[in-house]
Amino acid sequence: MDTEAAQHAERDRSSQPADAEREEEGARSAAVSGRRWRRAGVLLALCLVFLLLVSTFVLQPFLIPSGSMEPTLSTGDRVLVNKLAYRFGSGPQRGDVVVFDGSGYFGDSDYIKRVVGVGGDRVTCRGKRGGGQGRIEVNGEPVDEPYLFPGDAPSSVPFDVVVPEGTLFVLGDHRSDSSDSRDHLGSPGGGMVPVDTVIGRADWIGLPLDRSGALGRPDVFAKVPEPGGAHG
């Protein structure tokens, strides 16, 4: 019996270090796992902060809510707006697609339209000519607009405006389905969009993927003279 008891005691003593090692290994594993989760949490927080900073100061996604910019942009498209495009001296140019805050001018929300006239420009559309619709003219130069919605006229009504400095004259590409500068000529601000309300330039269609791609500036305005050199 004494021998058997001694063997049991020996097994008990030999199992104690193994149990201790397992407990220590478990503690180490728990500590490593905890550190990994903490690092993952910190990394996620940093990513969120980075995305917030990018969205606030660099690129911001916008959802297209209507068909006023078809066929360039369709309802449901998500575009990336470059918020740095006009931060370093250069302003919006004719042909740019811009997002702006329309509060007090167009309504209490953000809008996306194409810039047709900048400060000092004279923008006109003389209406019907020879049974058809006249083209948009900027500083006396006719502008052919390949981005117009198929079948749309440049404008269903004539207009003749001079764009005040520091503002923009903007139109939707789907002219028959767009409320733009033409419709607000009698409103506060005369339908013009102050440059300082522009959030940024729409540079890229991100979604859907089958429509993704860059939004370049068309070259149809290249021949438009500066306001001082207007003709016609």
mmCIF file of C-alpha atoms in Angstrom:
data_model
loop_
_atom_site.group_PDB
_atom_site.id
_atom_site.type_symbol
_atom_site.label_atom_id
_atom_site.label_comp_id
_atom_site.label_asym_id
_atom_site.label_seq_id
_atom_site.Cartn_x
_atom_site.Cartn_y
_atom_site.Cartn_z
ATOM 1 C CA MET A 1 0.000 0.000 0.000
ATOM 2 C CA ASP A 2 2.809 2.381 0.833
ATOM 3 C CA THR A 3 4.316 1.790 -2.587
ATOM 4 C CA GLU A 4 1.003 2.445 -4.330
ATOM 5 C CA ALA A 5 0.435 5.647 -2.350
ATOM 6 C CA ALA A 6 3.913 6.822 -3.226
ATOM 7 C CA GLN A 7 3.209 6.223 -6.930
ATOM 8 C CA HIS A 8 -0.015 8.216 -6.708
ATOM 9 C CA ALA A 9 1.788 11.047 -4.948
ATOM 10 C CA GLU A 10 4.498 11.000 -7.611
ATOM 11 C CA ARG A 11 1.891 11.219 -10.412
ATOM 12 C CA ASP A 12 0.159 14.096 -8.629
ATOM 13 C CA ARG A 13 3.437 15.992 -8.324
ATOM 14 C CA SER A 14 4.335 15.307 -11.971
ATOM 15 C CA SER A 15 0.929 16.562 -13.198
ATOM 16 C CA GLN A 16 1.199 19.856 -11.333
ATOM 17 C CA PRO A 17 3.906 21.364 -13.604
ATOM 18 C CA ALA A 18 1.944 20.294 -16.722
ATOM 19 C CA ASP A 19 -1.213 21.936 -15.387
ATOM 20 C CA ALA A 20 0.715 25.077 -14.551
ATOM 21 C CA GLU A 21 2.280 25.145 -18.005
ATOM 22 C CA ARG A 22 -1.122 24.792 -19.634
ATOM 23 C CA GLU A 23 -2.515 27.601 -17.523
ATOM 24 C CA GLU A 24 0.470 29.799 -18.322
ATOM 25 C CA GLU A 25 0.161 29.004 -22.053
ATOM 26 C CA GLY A 26 -3.545 29.812 -21.907
ATOM 27 C CA ALA A 27 -2.810 33.133 -20.231
ATOM 28 C CA ARG A 28 -0.191 33.955 -22.871
ATOM 29 C CA SER A 29 -2.609 33.053 -25.675
ATOM 30 C CA ALA A 30 -5.330 35.203 -24.130
ATOM 31 C CA ALA A 31 -2.899 38.115 -23.809
ATOM 32 C CA VAL A 32 -1.748 37.741 -27.436
ATOM 33 C CA SER A 33 -5.358 37.506 -28.612
ATOM 34 C CA GLY A 34 -6.254 40.581 -26.591
ATOM 35 C CA ARG A 35 -3.363 42.526 -28.096
ATOM 36 C CA ARG A 36 -4.418 41.477 -31.598
ATOM 37 C CA TRP A 37 -7.980 42.638 -31.014
ATOM 38 C CA ARG A 38 -6.754 45.930 -29.593
ATOM 39 C CA ARG A 39 -4.476 46.449 -32.618
ATOM 40 C CA ALA A 40 -7.363 45.597 -34.938
ATOM 41 C CA GLY A 41 -9.576 48.082 -33.118
ATOM 42 C CA VAL A 42 -6.944 50.817 -33.340
ATOM 43 C CA LEU A 43 -6.392 50.072 -37.034
ATOM 44 C CA LEU A 44 -10.131 50.224 -37.718
ATOM 45 C CA ALA A 45 -10.414 53.532 -35.867
ATOM 46 C CA LEU A 46 -7.494 54.960 -37.847
ATOM 47 C CA CYS A 47 -9.073 53.803 -41.103
ATOM 48 C CA LEU A 48 -12.362 55.452 -40.162
ATOM 49 C CA VAL A 49 -10.601 58.695 -39.249
ATOM 50 C CA PHE A 50 -8.666 58.567 -42.534
ATOM 51 C CA LEU A 51 -11.845 58.016 -44.550
ATOM 52 C CA LEU A 52 -13.557 60.842 -42.684
ATOM 53 C CA LEU A 53 -10.675 63.213 -43.425
ATOM 54 C CA VAL A 54 -10.598 62.188 -47.088
ATOM 55 C CA SER A 55 -14.371 62.642 -47.396
ATOM 56 C CA THR A 56 -14.221 66.013 -45.642
ATOM 57 C CA PHE A 57 -11.247 67.536 -47.427
ATOM 58 C CA VAL A 58 -10.346 65.537 -50.560
ATOM 59 C CA LEU A 59 -12.922 63.244 -52.185
ATOM 60 C CA GLN A 60 -16.590 62.951 -51.315
ATOM 61 C CA PRO A 61 -19.065 60.479 -52.816
ATOM 62 C CA PHE A 62 -22.417 61.829 -54.000
ATOM 63 C CA LEU A 63 -25.514 59.920 -55.055
ATOM 64 C CA ILE A 64 -27.217 61.234 -58.212
ATOM 65 C CA PRO A 65 -30.880 61.720 -57.221
ATOM 66 C CA SER A 66 -32.478 62.527 -60.592
ATOM 67 C CA GLY A 67 -32.107 62.339 -64.346
ATOM 68 C CA SER A 68 -31.286 66.023 -64.864
ATOM 69 C CA MET A 69 -27.727 65.197 -65.974
ATOM 70 C CA GLU A 70 -28.538 62.295 -68.308
ATOM 71 C CA PRO A 71 -26.932 60.832 -70.324
ATOM 72 C CA THR A 72 -23.718 61.886 -68.560
ATOM 73 C CA LEU A 73 -25.026 60.809 -65.154
ATOM 74 C CA SER A 74 -27.966 58.524 -64.429
ATOM 75 C CA THR A 75 -30.208 58.307 -61.386
ATOM 76 C CA GLY A 76 -28.471 56.169 -58.769
ATOM 77 C CA ASP A 77 -24.940 56.777 -60.021
ATOM 78 C CA ARG A 78 -22.373 57.455 -57.328
ATOM 79 C CA VAL A 79 -19.789 60.045 -58.274
ATOM 80 C CA LEU A 80 -16.581 61.071 -56.552
ATOM 81 C CA VAL A 81 -16.295 64.825 -56.116
ATOM 82 C CA ASN A 82 -12.834 66.359 -56.015
ATOM 83 C CA LYS A 83 -12.997 68.931 -53.212
ATOM 84 C CA LEU A 84 -9.457 70.167 -53.865
ATOM 85 C CA ALA A 85 -10.071 71.015 -57.533
ATOM 86 C CA TYR A 86 -10.612 74.719 -56.856
ATOM 87 C CA ARG A 87 -8.707 75.202 -53.615
ATOM 88 C CA PHE A 88 -5.398 76.408 -55.042
ATOM 89 C CA GLY A 89 -6.276 79.403 -57.170
ATOM 90 C CA SER A 90 -8.070 77.914 -60.163
ATOM 91 C CA GLY A 91 -11.839 78.246 -60.365
ATOM 92 C CA PRO A 92 -14.542 76.276 -62.149
ATOM 93 C CA GLN A 93 -14.208 76.272 -65.927
ATOM 94 C CA ARG A 94 -16.747 76.008 -68.703
ATOM 95 C CA GLY A 95 -17.678 72.372 -69.188
ATOM 96 C CA ASP A 96 -16.922 71.251 -65.625
ATOM 97 C CA VAL A 97 -19.563 69.198 -63.837
ATOM 98 C CA VAL A 98 -19.796 70.650 -60.338
ATOM 99 C CA VAL A 99 -21.636 69.953 -57.097
ATOM 100 C CA PHE A 100 -22.809 73.035 -55.205
ATOM 101 C CA ASP A 101 -24.934 74.019 -52.249
ATOM 102 C CA GLY A 102 -28.087 75.543 -53.704
ATOM 103 C CA SER A 103 -29.429 76.946 -50.430
ATOM 104 C CA GLY A 104 -31.070 80.295 -51.109
ATOM 105 C CA TYR A 105 -30.556 79.993 -54.873
ATOM 106 C CA PHE A 106 -31.890 76.676 -56.163
ATOM 107 C CA GLY A 107 -33.312 75.097 -53.006
ATOM 108 C CA ASP A 108 -32.210 73.645 -49.701
ATOM 109 C CA SER A 109 -29.958 70.854 -50.958
ATOM 110 C CA ASP A 110 -26.891 70.080 -53.034
ATOM 111 C CA TYR A 111 -27.106 70.051 -56.826
ATOM 112 C CA ILE A 112 -24.974 68.786 -59.677
ATOM 113 C CA LYS A 113 -24.896 70.687 -62.991
ATOM 114 C CA ARG A 114 -22.565 71.596 -65.841
ATOM 115 C CA VAL A 115 -20.855 74.980 -65.924
ATOM 116 C CA VAL A 116 -21.723 76.799 -69.152
ATOM 117 C CA GLY A 117 -20.742 80.340 -68.227
ATOM 118 C CA VAL A 118 -18.241 81.853 -65.780
ATOM 119 C CA GLY A 119 -17.878 85.390 -64.436
ATOM 120 C CA GLY A 120 -18.069 87.995 -67.203
ATOM 121 C CA ASP A 121 -19.452 85.620 -69.866
ATOM 122 C CA ARG A 122 -22.479 86.512 -71.934
ATOM 123 C CA VAL A 123 -24.569 83.357 -72.389
ATOM 124 C CA THR A 124 -27.415 83.378 -74.885
ATOM 125 C CA CYS A 125 -29.840 81.080 -76.626
ATOM 126 C CA ARG A 126 -31.993 82.743 -79.276
ATOM 127 C CA GLY A 127 -34.624 80.038 -79.460
ATOM 128 C CA LYS A 128 -36.030 78.731 -82.743
ATOM 129 C CA ARG A 129 -34.061 79.238 -85.909
ATOM 130 C CA GLY A 130 -35.333 77.936 -89.208
ATOM 131 C CA GLY A 131 -37.745 75.545 -87.535
ATOM 132 C CA GLY A 132 -35.148 74.205 -85.091
ATOM 133 C CA GLN A 133 -33.766 75.232 -81.725
ATOM 134 C CA GLY A 134 -30.843 77.615 -81.585
ATOM 135 C CA ARG A 135 -27.561 76.642 -80.009
ATOM 136 C CA ILE A 136 -26.116 78.006 -76.807
ATOM 137 C CA GLU A 137 -23.706 80.856 -77.471
ATOM 138 C CA VAL A 138 -21.024 81.989 -75.040
ATOM 139 C CA ASN A 139 -19.459 85.369 -75.756
ATOM 140 C CA GLY A 140 -20.874 85.157 -79.284
ATOM 141 C CA GLU A 141 -19.362 81.723 -80.014
ATOM 142 C CA PRO A 142 -21.884 78.941 -80.799
ATOM 143 C CA VAL A 143 -21.304 75.827 -78.720
ATOM 144 C CA ASP A 144 -22.208 72.367 -80.012
ATOM 145 C CA GLU A 145 -23.080 70.243 -76.985
ATOM 146 C CA PRO A 146 -22.506 66.507 -77.601
ATOM 147 C CA TYR A 147 -23.430 65.680 -74.000
ATOM 148 C CA LEU A 148 -27.080 66.755 -74.395
ATOM 149 C CA PHE A 149 -29.782 64.170 -73.807
ATOM 150 C CA PRO A 150 -30.808 62.722 -77.197
ATOM 151 C CA GLY A 151 -33.666 64.717 -78.670
ATOM 152 C CA ASP A 152 -33.291 67.640 -76.261
ATOM 153 C CA ALA A 153 -32.949 71.188 -77.539
ATOM 154 C CA PRO A 154 -30.286 73.429 -75.980
ATOM 155 C CA SER A 155 -33.141 75.412 -74.442
ATOM 156 C CA SER A 156 -36.882 75.545 -74.959
ATOM 157 C CA VAL A 157 -36.942 79.281 -74.200
ATOM 158 C CA PRO A 158 -34.612 82.072 -75.285
ATOM 159 C CA PHE A 159 -32.401 83.869 -72.781
ATOM 160 C CA ASP A 160 -29.605 86.413 -72.785
ATOM 161 C CA VAL A 161 -27.607 86.891 -69.581
ATOM 162 C CA VAL A 162 -24.277 88.252 -68.460
ATOM 163 C CA VAL A 163 -22.765 86.204 -65.652
ATOM 164 C CA PRO A 164 -21.640 88.403 -62.728
ATOM 165 C CA GLU A 165 -18.081 87.977 -61.486
ATOM 166 C CA GLY A 166 -17.747 85.342 -58.803
ATOM 167 C CA THR A 167 -20.743 83.362 -60.071
ATOM 168 C CA LEU A 168 -21.545 80.584 -62.546
ATOM 169 C CA PHE A 169 -24.284 79.913 -65.080
ATOM 170 C CA VAL A 170 -25.108 76.201 -64.901
ATOM 171 C CA LEU A 171 -27.311 73.863 -66.944
ATOM 172 C CA GLY A 172 -28.293 70.215 -66.757
ATOM 173 C CA ASP A 173 -27.405 67.943 -69.672
ATOM 174 C CA HIS A 174 -31.006 66.706 -69.779
ATOM 175 C CA ARG A 175 -32.390 70.156 -70.549
ATOM 176 C CA SER A 176 -36.042 69.106 -70.698
ATOM 177 C CA ASP A 177 -35.770 67.528 -67.226
ATOM 178 C CA SER A 178 -33.480 69.988 -65.477
ATOM 179 C CA SER A 179 -34.238 72.905 -63.197
ATOM 180 C CA ASP A 180 -31.164 75.085 -63.597
ATOM 181 C CA SER A 181 -30.013 78.667 -64.094
ATOM 182 C CA ARG A 182 -32.629 79.263 -66.811
ATOM 183 C CA ASP A 183 -35.454 78.545 -64.376
ATOM 184 C CA HIS A 184 -34.162 80.827 -61.639
ATOM 185 C CA LEU A 185 -33.358 83.978 -63.590
ATOM 186 C CA GLY A 186 -36.059 85.808 -61.628
ATOM 187 C CA SER A 187 -35.068 84.336 -58.275
ATOM 188 C CA PRO A 188 -32.641 85.798 -55.709
ATOM 189 C CA GLY A 189 -29.203 85.696 -57.286
ATOM 190 C CA GLY A 190 -30.656 85.742 -60.801
ATOM 191 C CA GLY A 191 -30.136 82.025 -61.309
ATOM 192 C CA MET A 192 -26.395 82.325 -60.864
ATOM 193 C CA VAL A 193 -24.440 80.052 -58.537
ATOM 194 C CA PRO A 194 -21.830 81.755 -56.320
ATOM 195 C CA VAL A 195 -18.437 80.164 -56.796
ATOM 196 C CA ASP A 196 -17.934 79.943 -53.040
ATOM 197 C CA THR A 197 -20.916 77.573 -52.773
ATOM 198 C CA VAL A 198 -19.246 75.021 -55.067
ATOM 199 C CA ILE A 199 -18.348 71.897 -53.096
ATOM 200 C CA GLY A 200 -16.153 70.404 -55.786
ATOM 201 C CA ARG A 201 -15.823 69.002 -59.292
ATOM 202 C CA ALA A 202 -17.303 65.624 -60.176
ATOM 203 C CA ASP A 203 -14.311 63.759 -61.581
ATOM 204 C CA TRP A 204 -15.288 60.101 -61.515
ATOM 205 C CA ILE A 205 -18.279 57.766 -61.684
ATOM 206 C CA GLY A 206 -17.578 55.111 -59.062
ATOM 207 C CA LEU A 207 -20.761 53.016 -59.203
ATOM 208 C CA PRO A 208 -22.278 51.120 -60.869
ATOM 209 C CA LEU A 209 -19.137 49.412 -62.103
ATOM 210 C CA ASP A 210 -20.395 49.077 -65.661
ATOM 211 C CA ARG A 211 -20.584 52.893 -65.847
ATOM 212 C CA SER A 212 -17.460 53.706 -63.873
ATOM 213 C CA GLY A 213 -14.939 56.031 -65.430
ATOM 214 C CA ALA A 214 -13.537 59.543 -65.492
ATOM 215 C CA LEU A 215 -15.676 62.595 -66.210
ATOM 216 C CA GLY A 216 -13.501 64.680 -68.463
ATOM 217 C CA ARG A 217 -14.046 68.292 -69.471
ATOM 218 C CA PRO A 218 -15.380 68.483 -73.046
ATOM 219 C CA ASP A 219 -13.364 70.533 -75.513
ATOM 220 C CA VAL A 220 -16.428 72.187 -77.072
ATOM 221 C CA PHE A 221 -15.726 75.372 -75.117
ATOM 222 C CA ALA A 222 -12.131 75.649 -76.362
ATOM 223 C CA LYS A 223 -13.023 78.241 -79.033
ATOM 224 C CA VAL A 224 -15.033 80.446 -76.699
ATOM 225 C CA PRO A 225 -13.271 83.825 -76.402
ATOM 226 C CA GLU A 226 -12.777 85.509 -73.096
ATOM 227 C CA PRO A 227 -15.417 88.130 -72.257
ATOM 228 C CA GLY A 228 -13.277 91.017 -73.469
ATOM 229 C CA GLY A 229 -12.880 89.384 -76.849
ATOM 230 C CA ALA A 230 -16.526 88.539 -77.478
ATOM 231 C CA HIS A 231 -17.851 88.851 -80.991
ATOM 232 C CA GLY A 232 -21.120 88.493 -82.883
#
